Amino acid sequence: MSYAIIGFGKIGQALAKAFARNGIEVSVATTRDPESFASAAAAIGPTIIPKTLADAVKADIIFLAVRFESHPDVAKALSSWEGKTIIDATNVFPVPEELDGLPSSAFVAKAFTDAKLVKGFNHLIAATLAADPIVEGGHRVVFLSSDDEDAIAPVAALAKQLGFAPVKLGKLNEGGALVHARGRTWGQLIFQDLFKKEQ
């Protein structure tokens, strides 16, 4: 299984730190030339590999860590995203009217034709996401939701590899609504820093 992070702002770098901490290789890309962020990637660790967007999207599981309004630009990198899983770590607030009542991840999913989309890793602020998720015998929780049931299992397995405790919320417009903003209201689980104790 290969991994990529698209976007190398605060959230992208926080995710990269989780990969580096566990010695897992991940490609990182933006719409810019990889040379422009190569030194920042190298500072995080040797398993963080700067690539062009065209190369990074060859990965099996891809974190979307760009600003919400930039997701259509990323989606243009491939005509079909079949066989790929997109982890939507974006947030949008307040919610723009063009979403027409859809959860923002369902709107994002439309742009990534044929991909499996999982909402996840979006409810924590960057500094918390970047920190070691294993604390006092507990693992920091990440919430996962998707309209494609098969998509969650590999993302949950990756979350565990990264040291997190994945909690499944079901479909995007059901439990997933708890990690989506609605209008001018944040979902109830956004910014909640929770831990799961070892059984």
CSV table of C-alpha atoms in Angstrom, one decimal:
chain,number,residue,atom,x,y,z
A,1,MET,CA,0.0,0.0,0.0
A,2,SER,CA,1.4,3.4,-1.0
A,3,TYR,CA,0.5,6.7,0.6
A,4,ALA,CA,0.5,10.4,-0.3
A,5,ILE,CA,-0.4,13.7,1.3
A,6,ILE,CA,-1.6,16.5,-1.0
A,7,GLY,CA,-1.1,19.8,0.6
A,8,PHE,CA,1.9,20.8,2.8
A,9,GLY,CA,0.5,23.5,5.0
A,10,LYS,CA,-0.1,23.0,8.8
A,11,ILE,CA,-2.3,19.9,8.4
A,12,GLY,CA,-0.2,18.3,5.7
A,13,GLN,CA,3.0,18.7,7.8
A,14,ALA,CA,1.2,17.4,10.9
A,15,LEU,CA,0.2,14.2,9.0
A,16,ALA,CA,3.8,13.9,7.6
A,17,LYS,CA,5.1,14.0,11.2
A,18,ALA,CA,2.9,11.1,12.1
A,19,PHE,CA,4.3,9.1,9.1
A,20,ALA,CA,7.9,10.1,10.0
A,21,ARG,CA,7.4,9.1,13.7
A,22,ASN,CA,6.5,5.6,12.5
A,23,GLY,CA,9.1,5.3,9.8
A,24,ILE,CA,6.4,4.9,7.1
A,25,GLU,CA,7.2,6.3,3.6
A,26,VAL,CA,4.7,8.9,2.3
A,27,SER,CA,4.9,11.1,-0.8
A,28,VAL,CA,4.0,14.8,-0.3
A,29,ALA,CA,2.9,17.2,-3.0
A,30,THR,CA,1.3,20.5,-3.6
A,31,THR,CA,0.5,22.3,-6.9
A,32,ARG,CA,3.9,23.9,-6.6
A,33,ASP,CA,7.3,22.5,-7.7
A,34,PRO,CA,8.6,19.9,-5.1
A,35,GLU,CA,11.9,21.8,-4.8
A,36,SER,CA,9.9,24.6,-3.1
A,37,PHE,CA,9.1,22.5,0.0
A,38,ALA,CA,11.9,19.9,-0.2
A,39,SER,CA,13.8,21.3,2.8
A,40,ALA,CA,10.7,21.4,5.0
A,41,ALA,CA,10.0,17.8,4.1
A,42,ALA,CA,13.6,16.8,4.8
A,43,ALA,CA,13.4,18.5,8.2
A,44,ILE,CA,10.5,16.2,9.2
A,45,GLY,CA,12.3,13.0,8.2
A,46,PRO,CA,13.8,10.8,5.6
A,47,THR,CA,10.5,8.9,4.8
A,48,ILE,CA,8.8,12.1,3.7
A,49,ILE,CA,9.3,12.2,-0.1
A,50,PRO,CA,8.6,15.5,-2.0
A,51,LYS,CA,7.0,14.7,-5.4
A,52,THR,CA,5.1,16.4,-8.2
A,53,LEU,CA,1.3,16.2,-7.9
A,54,ALA,CA,1.2,13.9,-11.0
A,55,ASP,CA,3.6,11.5,-9.3
A,56,ALA,CA,2.0,11.7,-5.8
A,57,VAL,CA,-1.5,10.8,-7.0
A,58,LYS,CA,-0.2,7.4,-8.1
A,59,ALA,CA,-0.5,6.3,-4.4
A,60,ASP,CA,-3.2,4.0,-3.2
A,61,ILE,CA,-4.3,6.1,-0.3
A,62,ILE,CA,-4.2,9.9,-0.6
A,63,PHE,CA,-4.7,12.5,2.1
A,64,LEU,CA,-6.4,15.6,0.9
A,65,ALA,CA,-4.9,18.4,3.1
A,66,VAL,CA,-5.5,21.4,0.9
A,67,ARG,CA,-7.8,24.3,1.5
A,68,PHE,CA,-11.4,23.2,0.7
A,69,GLU,CA,-11.7,25.6,-2.2
A,70,SER,CA,-8.5,24.1,-3.8
A,71,HIS,CA,-9.9,20.5,-4.0
A,72,PRO,CA,-11.1,20.9,-7.7
A,73,ASP,CA,-7.6,21.8,-8.8
A,74,VAL,CA,-6.2,18.6,-7.2
A,75,ALA,CA,-9.1,16.5,-8.7
A,76,LYS,CA,-8.0,17.5,-12.2
A,77,ALA,CA,-4.7,15.6,-11.7
A,78,LEU,CA,-6.5,12.4,-12.9
A,79,SER,CA,-9.5,11.8,-15.1
A,80,SER,CA,-10.5,8.8,-13.1
A,81,TRP,CA,-9.6,8.1,-9.4
A,82,GLU,CA,-10.7,4.4,-9.6
A,83,GLY,CA,-8.9,2.1,-7.2
A,84,LYS,CA,-7.9,5.0,-5.0
A,85,THR,CA,-9.0,6.1,-1.5
A,86,ILE,CA,-9.1,9.8,-0.7
A,87,ILE,CA,-9.0,10.7,2.9
A,88,ASP,CA,-10.7,14.1,3.1
A,89,ALA,CA,-9.0,16.1,5.9
A,90,THR,CA,-10.4,19.4,4.8
A,91,ASN,CA,-12.8,21.6,6.7
A,92,VAL,CA,-14.9,24.5,5.4
A,93,PHE,CA,-16.5,27.2,7.6
A,94,PRO,CA,-18.9,28.8,7.2
A,95,VAL,CA,-20.4,26.3,4.7
A,96,PRO,CA,-20.8,27.9,1.2
A,97,GLU,CA,-24.3,27.9,-0.3
A,98,GLU,CA,-23.2,25.9,-3.4
A,99,LEU,CA,-22.9,22.8,-1.3
A,100,ASP,CA,-26.7,22.8,-1.3
A,101,GLY,CA,-27.1,21.1,2.1
A,102,LEU,CA,-24.6,18.3,1.2
A,103,PRO,CA,-21.8,17.4,3.8
A,104,SER,CA,-18.7,19.0,2.4
A,105,SER,CA,-17.0,15.6,1.9
A,106,ALA,CA,-19.9,14.4,-0.2
A,107,PHE,CA,-19.3,17.6,-2.3
A,108,VAL,CA,-15.6,16.8,-2.5
A,109,ALA,CA,-16.3,13.2,-3.5
A,110,LYS,CA,-18.1,14.4,-6.6
A,111,ALA,CA,-14.9,16.0,-7.9
A,112,PHE,CA,-12.8,12.8,-7.4
A,113,THR,CA,-14.6,10.6,-10.0
A,114,ASP,CA,-14.7,6.9,-9.0
A,115,ALA,CA,-12.6,7.3,-5.9
A,116,LYS,CA,-13.6,5.9,-2.5
A,117,LEU,CA,-13.8,8.8,-0.1
A,118,VAL,CA,-13.3,8.7,3.7
A,119,LYS,CA,-13.8,11.8,5.9
A,120,GLY,CA,-11.0,11.6,8.5
A,121,PHE,CA,-8.2,13.3,10.4
A,122,ASN,CA,-10.0,16.6,10.1
A,123,HIS,CA,-11.4,17.2,13.6
A,124,LEU,CA,-8.0,17.9,15.3
A,125,ILE,CA,-6.1,21.2,15.1
A,126,ALA,CA,-2.7,20.8,13.4
A,127,ALA,CA,-0.6,21.1,16.6
A,128,THR,CA,-2.6,18.3,18.2
A,129,LEU,CA,-2.5,16.1,15.0
A,130,ALA,CA,1.3,16.6,14.9
A,131,ALA,CA,1.8,15.4,18.5
A,132,ASP,CA,2.5,11.8,19.5
A,133,PRO,CA,-1.0,10.2,19.6
A,134,ILE,CA,0.0,7.7,22.3
A,135,VAL,CA,-0.4,9.1,25.8
A,136,GLU,CA,-0.5,7.4,29.2
A,137,GLY,CA,-1.7,4.0,27.8
A,138,GLY,CA,-4.3,5.6,25.5
A,139,HIS,CA,-4.4,6.4,21.8
A,140,ARG,CA,-5.7,9.7,20.4
A,141,VAL,CA,-9.0,9.1,18.5
A,142,VAL,CA,-9.5,9.9,14.8
A,143,PHE,CA,-13.0,9.7,13.4
A,144,LEU,CA,-13.7,8.1,10.1
A,145,SER,CA,-16.9,8.2,8.0
A,146,SER,CA,-17.7,7.2,4.5
A,147,ASP,CA,-20.6,6.4,2.2
A,148,ASP,CA,-18.5,3.4,1.0
A,149,GLU,CA,-18.3,0.8,3.7
A,150,ASP,CA,-15.2,-1.0,2.2
A,151,ALA,CA,-13.2,2.2,2.2
A,152,ILE,CA,-13.0,2.6,6.0
A,153,ALA,CA,-11.1,-0.6,6.8
A,154,PRO,CA,-7.8,0.2,5.1
A,155,VAL,CA,-7.9,3.8,6.4
A,156,ALA,CA,-8.6,2.5,10.0
A,157,ALA,CA,-5.6,0.1,9.6
A,158,LEU,CA,-3.4,3.0,8.6
A,159,ALA,CA,-4.7,5.1,11.5
A,160,LYS,CA,-3.7,2.3,13.9
A,161,GLN,CA,-0.2,2.1,12.2
A,162,LEU,CA,0.2,5.8,12.8
A,163,GLY,CA,-0.7,5.3,16.5
A,164,PHE,CA,-4.2,6.6,16.5
A,165,ALA,CA,-7.5,4.9,17.6
A,166,PRO,CA,-9.9,4.9,14.7
A,167,VAL,CA,-13.6,5.4,15.5
A,168,LYS,CA,-16.1,4.7,12.8
A,169,LEU,CA,-19.0,7.1,12.5
A,170,GLY,CA,-20.8,5.5,9.6
A,171,LYS,CA,-22.1,7.5,6.6
A,172,LEU,CA,-21.2,11.1,5.8
A,173,ASN,CA,-24.7,12.4,6.4
A,174,GLU,CA,-25.3,10.3,9.5
A,175,GLY,CA,-22.5,9.9,12.2
A,176,GLY,CA,-20.2,11.8,9.8
A,177,ALA,CA,-22.3,14.9,10.3
A,178,LEU,CA,-20.6,15.2,13.7
A,179,VAL,CA,-17.3,16.1,12.0
A,180,HIS,CA,-18.8,18.4,9.4
A,181,ALA,CA,-19.7,22.0,9.8
A,182,ARG,CA,-23.3,22.8,9.0
A,183,GLY,CA,-24.0,26.4,8.0
A,184,ARG,CA,-22.3,28.5,10.7
A,185,THR,CA,-22.1,25.7,13.3
A,186,TRP,CA,-19.2,23.3,13.8
A,187,GLY,CA,-20.0,19.6,14.1
A,188,GLN,CA,-20.1,18.5,17.8
A,189,LEU,CA,-16.9,16.3,17.5
A,190,ILE,CA,-14.8,18.9,15.7
A,191,PHE,CA,-11.9,20.0,17.9
A,192,GLN,CA,-12.7,17.3,20.5
A,193,ASP,CA,-9.4,15.7,21.6
A,194,LEU,CA,-10.3,12.3,22.8
A,195,PHE,CA,-8.4,9.2,23.8
A,196,LYS,CA,-9.2,5.5,23.8
A,197,LYS,CA,-7.6,3.5,26.6
A,198,GLU,CA,-6.0,0.1,25.9
A,199,GLN,CA,-8.3,-2.7,26.7
